[in-house]
Amino acid sequence: HKAIYKAVVSTQSGHYGRGRSIKKFIMMKANIQAISLKITTIKSQGAMANAMKGVTKAMTSMNKQMNMPQLQKIMMEFEKEADIMDMKKEKSTDCDSALIPLL
């Protein structure tokens, strides 16, 4: 920023073409900022691509380790046991409801 400021100030001391020189420096600064923004964007995209690559490897590894038939069997057994537990809870609640008037 200091170098650009000094360059602009030094061009102001000239007579003819002073306005054009200032415009050139302003345009040059804007172009440099635009290029800097593009570089930052490209770096971010590269980092995102690398992160996605790592996640893909992890997911592939997980998928290879998963045994779907076994997992389905476990889920069915869990569901069955949960249903049994619900039925027992319901019977217990019914029994409690029947005993409360007797107390």
mmCIF file of C-alpha atoms in Angstrom:
data_model
loop_
_atom_site.group_PDB
_atom_site.id
_atom_site.type_symbol
_atom_site.label_atom_id
_atom_site.label_comp_id
_atom_site.label_asym_id
_atom_site.label_seq_id
_atom_site.Cartn_x
_atom_site.Cartn_y
_atom_site.Cartn_z
ATOM 1 C CA HIS A 1 0.000 0.000 0.000
ATOM 2 C CA LYS A 2 2.847 2.413 0.839
ATOM 3 C CA ALA A 3 4.553 1.794 -2.498
ATOM 4 C CA ILE A 4 1.370 2.514 -4.414
ATOM 5 C CA TYR A 5 0.739 5.646 -2.345
ATOM 6 C CA LYS A 6 4.269 6.915 -3.019
ATOM 7 C CA ALA A 7 3.897 6.244 -6.728
ATOM 8 C CA VAL A 8 0.584 8.104 -6.847
ATOM 9 C CA VAL A 9 2.019 11.069 -4.917
ATOM 10 C CA SER A 10 5.080 11.238 -7.180
ATOM 11 C CA THR A 11 2.884 11.292 -10.294
ATOM 12 C CA GLN A 12 0.849 14.151 -8.857
ATOM 13 C CA SER A 13 3.910 16.409 -8.956
ATOM 14 C CA GLY A 14 4.042 16.053 -12.782
ATOM 15 C CA HIS A 15 1.929 18.331 -14.951
ATOM 16 C CA TYR A 16 0.584 16.685 -18.073
ATOM 17 C CA GLY A 17 -1.027 13.227 -17.858
ATOM 18 C CA ARG A 18 -1.313 13.269 -14.097
ATOM 19 C CA GLY A 19 -4.899 11.977 -14.135
ATOM 20 C CA ARG A 20 -4.045 9.120 -16.498
ATOM 21 C CA SER A 21 -1.176 7.971 -14.282
ATOM 22 C CA ILE A 22 -3.387 7.933 -11.209
ATOM 23 C CA LYS A 23 -6.026 5.952 -13.106
ATOM 24 C CA LYS A 24 -3.360 3.476 -14.222
ATOM 25 C CA PHE A 25 -2.212 2.909 -10.648
ATOM 26 C CA ILE A 26 -5.750 2.511 -9.391
ATOM 27 C CA MET A 27 -6.491 0.010 -12.158
ATOM 28 C CA MET A 28 -3.232 -1.819 -11.448
ATOM 29 C CA LYS A 29 -4.131 -2.061 -7.747
ATOM 30 C CA ALA A 30 -7.604 -3.398 -8.615
ATOM 31 C CA ASN A 31 -6.106 -5.978 -10.992
ATOM 32 C CA ILE A 32 -3.621 -7.136 -8.362
ATOM 33 C CA GLN A 33 -6.420 -7.497 -5.813
ATOM 34 C CA ALA A 34 -8.503 -9.480 -8.323
ATOM 35 C CA ILE A 35 -5.594 -11.818 -9.032
ATOM 36 C CA SER A 36 -4.991 -12.258 -5.308
ATOM 37 C CA LEU A 37 -8.648 -13.174 -4.833
ATOM 38 C CA LYS A 38 -8.467 -15.700 -7.682
ATOM 39 C CA ILE A 39 -5.358 -17.309 -6.162
ATOM 40 C CA THR A 40 -7.091 -17.564 -2.775
ATOM 41 C CA THR A 41 -10.131 -19.156 -4.431
ATOM 42 C CA ILE A 42 -7.981 -21.696 -6.269
ATOM 43 C CA LYS A 43 -6.135 -22.584 -3.047
ATOM 44 C CA SER A 44 -9.472 -23.081 -1.266
ATOM 45 C CA GLN A 45 -10.747 -25.294 -4.073
ATOM 46 C CA GLY A 46 -7.570 -27.380 -3.886
ATOM 47 C CA ALA A 47 -7.933 -27.794 -0.123
ATOM 48 C CA MET A 48 -11.573 -28.823 -0.575
ATOM 49 C CA ALA A 49 -10.612 -31.364 -3.245
ATOM 50 C CA ASN A 50 -7.972 -32.873 -0.950
ATOM 51 C CA ALA A 51 -10.450 -33.059 1.919
ATOM 52 C CA MET A 52 -13.012 -34.765 -0.315
ATOM 53 C CA LYS A 53 -10.358 -37.223 -1.456
ATOM 54 C CA GLY A 54 -9.611 -38.143 2.164
ATOM 55 C CA VAL A 55 -13.295 -38.537 3.014
ATOM 56 C CA THR A 56 -13.810 -40.735 -0.046
ATOM 57 C CA LYS A 57 -10.959 -43.014 1.052
ATOM 58 C CA ALA A 58 -12.419 -43.266 4.559
ATOM 59 C CA MET A 59 -15.901 -44.055 3.223
ATOM 60 C CA THR A 60 -14.516 -46.693 0.856
ATOM 61 C CA SER A 61 -12.669 -48.325 3.729
ATOM 62 C CA MET A 62 -15.800 -48.283 5.903
ATOM 63 C CA ASN A 63 -17.905 -49.791 3.123
ATOM 64 C CA LYS A 64 -15.395 -52.610 2.658
ATOM 65 C CA GLN A 65 -15.461 -53.379 6.387
ATOM 66 C CA MET A 66 -19.266 -53.416 6.650
ATOM 67 C CA ASN A 67 -20.958 -56.782 6.479
ATOM 68 C CA MET A 68 -24.462 -55.832 5.347
ATOM 69 C CA PRO A 69 -26.147 -59.236 5.888
ATOM 70 C CA GLN A 70 -24.794 -59.366 9.424
ATOM 71 C CA LEU A 71 -25.818 -55.749 10.074
ATOM 72 C CA GLN A 72 -29.347 -56.460 8.789
ATOM 73 C CA LYS A 73 -29.577 -59.518 11.057
ATOM 74 C CA ILE A 74 -28.508 -57.439 14.069
ATOM 75 C CA MET A 75 -31.063 -54.737 13.228
ATOM 76 C CA MET A 76 -33.869 -57.301 12.878
ATOM 77 C CA GLU A 77 -32.924 -58.883 16.211
ATOM 78 C CA PHE A 78 -32.867 -55.447 17.847
ATOM 79 C CA GLU A 79 -36.294 -54.625 16.441
ATOM 80 C CA LYS A 80 -37.673 -57.961 17.668
ATOM 81 C CA GLU A 81 -36.297 -57.429 21.173
ATOM 82 C CA ALA A 82 -37.606 -53.844 21.256
ATOM 83 C CA ASP A 83 -41.089 -55.120 20.333
ATOM 84 C CA ILE A 84 -40.940 -57.741 23.090
ATOM 85 C CA MET A 85 -39.897 -55.070 25.584
ATOM 86 C CA ASP A 86 -42.784 -52.830 24.490
ATOM 87 C CA MET A 87 -45.265 -55.688 24.941
ATOM 88 C CA LYS A 88 -43.916 -56.432 28.445
ATOM 89 C CA LYS A 89 -44.110 -52.757 29.357
ATOM 90 C CA GLU A 90 -47.689 -52.583 28.063
ATOM 91 C CA LYS A 91 -48.682 -55.673 30.107
ATOM 92 C CA SER A 92 -47.019 -54.183 33.182
ATOM 93 C CA THR A 93 -48.909 -50.912 32.701
ATOM 94 C CA ASP A 94 -52.181 -52.828 32.252
ATOM 95 C CA CYS A 95 -51.520 -54.779 35.461
ATOM 96 C CA ASP A 96 -50.696 -51.592 37.355
ATOM 97 C CA SER A 97 -53.881 -49.971 36.076
ATOM 98 C CA ALA A 98 -55.914 -52.973 37.209
ATOM 99 C CA LEU A 99 -54.330 -53.044 40.692
ATOM 100 C CA ILE A 100 -54.596 -49.322 41.470
ATOM 101 C CA PRO A 101 -58.396 -49.416 42.106
ATOM 102 C CA LEU A 102 -57.891 -52.343 44.513
ATOM 103 C CA LEU A 103 -55.565 -50.321 46.737
#
